Short mmCIF file of C-alpha atoms in Angstrom, two decimals:
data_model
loop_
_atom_site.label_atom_id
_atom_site.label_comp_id
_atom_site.label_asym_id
_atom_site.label_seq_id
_atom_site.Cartn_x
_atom_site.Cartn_y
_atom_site.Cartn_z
CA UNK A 1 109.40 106.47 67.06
CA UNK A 2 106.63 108.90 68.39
CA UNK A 3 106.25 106.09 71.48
CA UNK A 4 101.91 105.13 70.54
CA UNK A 5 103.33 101.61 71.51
CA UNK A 6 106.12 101.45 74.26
CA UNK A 7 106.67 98.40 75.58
CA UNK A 8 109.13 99.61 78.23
CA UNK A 9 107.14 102.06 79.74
CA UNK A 10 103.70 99.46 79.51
CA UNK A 11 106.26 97.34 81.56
CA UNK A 12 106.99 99.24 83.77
CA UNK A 13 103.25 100.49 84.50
CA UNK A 14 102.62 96.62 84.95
CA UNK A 15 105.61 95.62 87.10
CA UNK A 16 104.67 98.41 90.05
CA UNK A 17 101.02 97.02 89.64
CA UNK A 18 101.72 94.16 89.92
CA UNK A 19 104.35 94.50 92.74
CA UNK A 20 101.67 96.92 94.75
CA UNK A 21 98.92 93.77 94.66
CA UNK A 22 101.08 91.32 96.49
CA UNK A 23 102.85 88.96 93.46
CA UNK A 24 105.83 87.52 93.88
CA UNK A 25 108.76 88.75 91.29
CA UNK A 26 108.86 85.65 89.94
CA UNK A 27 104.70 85.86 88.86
CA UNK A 28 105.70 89.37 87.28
CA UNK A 29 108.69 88.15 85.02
CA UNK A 30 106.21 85.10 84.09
CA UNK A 31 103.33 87.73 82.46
CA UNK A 32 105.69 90.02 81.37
CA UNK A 33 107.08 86.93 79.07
CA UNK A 34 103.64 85.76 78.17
CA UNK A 35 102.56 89.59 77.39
CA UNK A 36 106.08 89.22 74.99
CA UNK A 37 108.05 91.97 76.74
CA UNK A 38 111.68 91.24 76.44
CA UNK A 39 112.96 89.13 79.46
CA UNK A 40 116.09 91.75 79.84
CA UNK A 41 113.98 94.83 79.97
CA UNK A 42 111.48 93.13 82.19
CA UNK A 43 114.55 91.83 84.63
CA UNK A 44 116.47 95.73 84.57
CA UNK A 45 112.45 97.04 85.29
CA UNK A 46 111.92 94.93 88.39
CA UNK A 47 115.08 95.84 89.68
CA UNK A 48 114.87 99.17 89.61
CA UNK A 49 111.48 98.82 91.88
CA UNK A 50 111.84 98.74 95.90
CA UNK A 51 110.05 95.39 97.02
CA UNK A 52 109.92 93.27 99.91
CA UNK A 53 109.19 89.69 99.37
CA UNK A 54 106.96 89.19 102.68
CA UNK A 55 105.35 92.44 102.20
CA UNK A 56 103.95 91.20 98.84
CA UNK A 57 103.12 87.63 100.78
CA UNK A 58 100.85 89.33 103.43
CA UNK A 59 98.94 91.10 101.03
CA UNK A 60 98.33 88.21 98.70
CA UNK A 61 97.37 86.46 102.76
CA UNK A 62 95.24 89.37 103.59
CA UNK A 63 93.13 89.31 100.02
CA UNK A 64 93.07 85.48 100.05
CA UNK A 65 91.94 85.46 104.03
CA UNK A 66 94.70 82.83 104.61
CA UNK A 67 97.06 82.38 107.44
CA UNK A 68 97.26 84.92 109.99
CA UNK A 69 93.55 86.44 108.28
CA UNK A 70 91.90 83.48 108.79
CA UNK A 71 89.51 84.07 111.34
CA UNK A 72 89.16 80.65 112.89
CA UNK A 73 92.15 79.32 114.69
CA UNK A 74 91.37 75.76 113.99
CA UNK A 75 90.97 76.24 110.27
CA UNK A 76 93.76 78.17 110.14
CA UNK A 77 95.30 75.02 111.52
CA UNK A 78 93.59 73.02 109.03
CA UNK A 79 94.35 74.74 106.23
CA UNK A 80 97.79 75.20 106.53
CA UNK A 81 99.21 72.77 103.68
CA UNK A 82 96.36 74.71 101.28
CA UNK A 83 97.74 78.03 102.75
CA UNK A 84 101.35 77.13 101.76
CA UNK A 85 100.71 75.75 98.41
CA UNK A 86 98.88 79.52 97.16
CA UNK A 87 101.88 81.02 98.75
CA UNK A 88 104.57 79.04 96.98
CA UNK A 89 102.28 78.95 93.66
CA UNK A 90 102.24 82.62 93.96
CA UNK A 91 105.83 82.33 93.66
CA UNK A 92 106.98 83.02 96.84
CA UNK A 93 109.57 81.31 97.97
CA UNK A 94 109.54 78.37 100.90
CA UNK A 95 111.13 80.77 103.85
CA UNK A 96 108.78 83.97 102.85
CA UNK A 97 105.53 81.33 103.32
CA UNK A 98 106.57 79.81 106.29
CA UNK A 99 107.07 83.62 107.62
CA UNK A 100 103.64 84.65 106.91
CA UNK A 101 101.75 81.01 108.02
CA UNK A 102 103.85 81.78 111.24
CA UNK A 103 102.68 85.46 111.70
CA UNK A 104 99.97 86.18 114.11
CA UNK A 105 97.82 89.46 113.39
CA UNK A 106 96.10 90.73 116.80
#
């Protein structure tokens, strides 16, 4: 009743932090389950935030130096499989990883 323990607004804290540092939506629901935050309250939450799924993609690309931040064309080429499989175990889905393995930054 005074709020010391709020599990909506700890939530919601977490969501947009997790949301600004390129996860996937699915990732977020995942830990907010595991952290034993009510599915509902975690679903309404993560609605209520603006996302795009390829903007969350590049970032996790850009911190993980895959895809179109790899510097070396032919291990970018190389490593394109491996590039996939931390996009889709990110929980992105197939379409947003082929997107970003596609993109060329100049």
């Amino acid at each position: 009743r005074l709020k010391y323990i709020d599990d909506e607004r700890y939530a919601e804290i977490k969501i947009r932090n997790y949301l600004s540092s390129g996860k996937s939506p699915r990732y977020v629901l995942n830990k907010m389950k595991e952290k034993g935050i009510d599915e509902g309250v975690a679903t309404k939450l993560l609605e209520e935030q603006e996302y795009d799924p390829l903007e969350s993609a590049m970032k996790l690309a850009r911190k993980k130096k895959i895809g179109p931040f790899c510097e070396d064309e032919n291990l970018r080429r190389e490593r394109r499989n491996k590039d996939m499989g931390v996009l889709i175990r990110a929980g992105f889905d197939y379409d947003v990883a082929i997107k970003v393995l596609e993109t060329y930054e100049e």
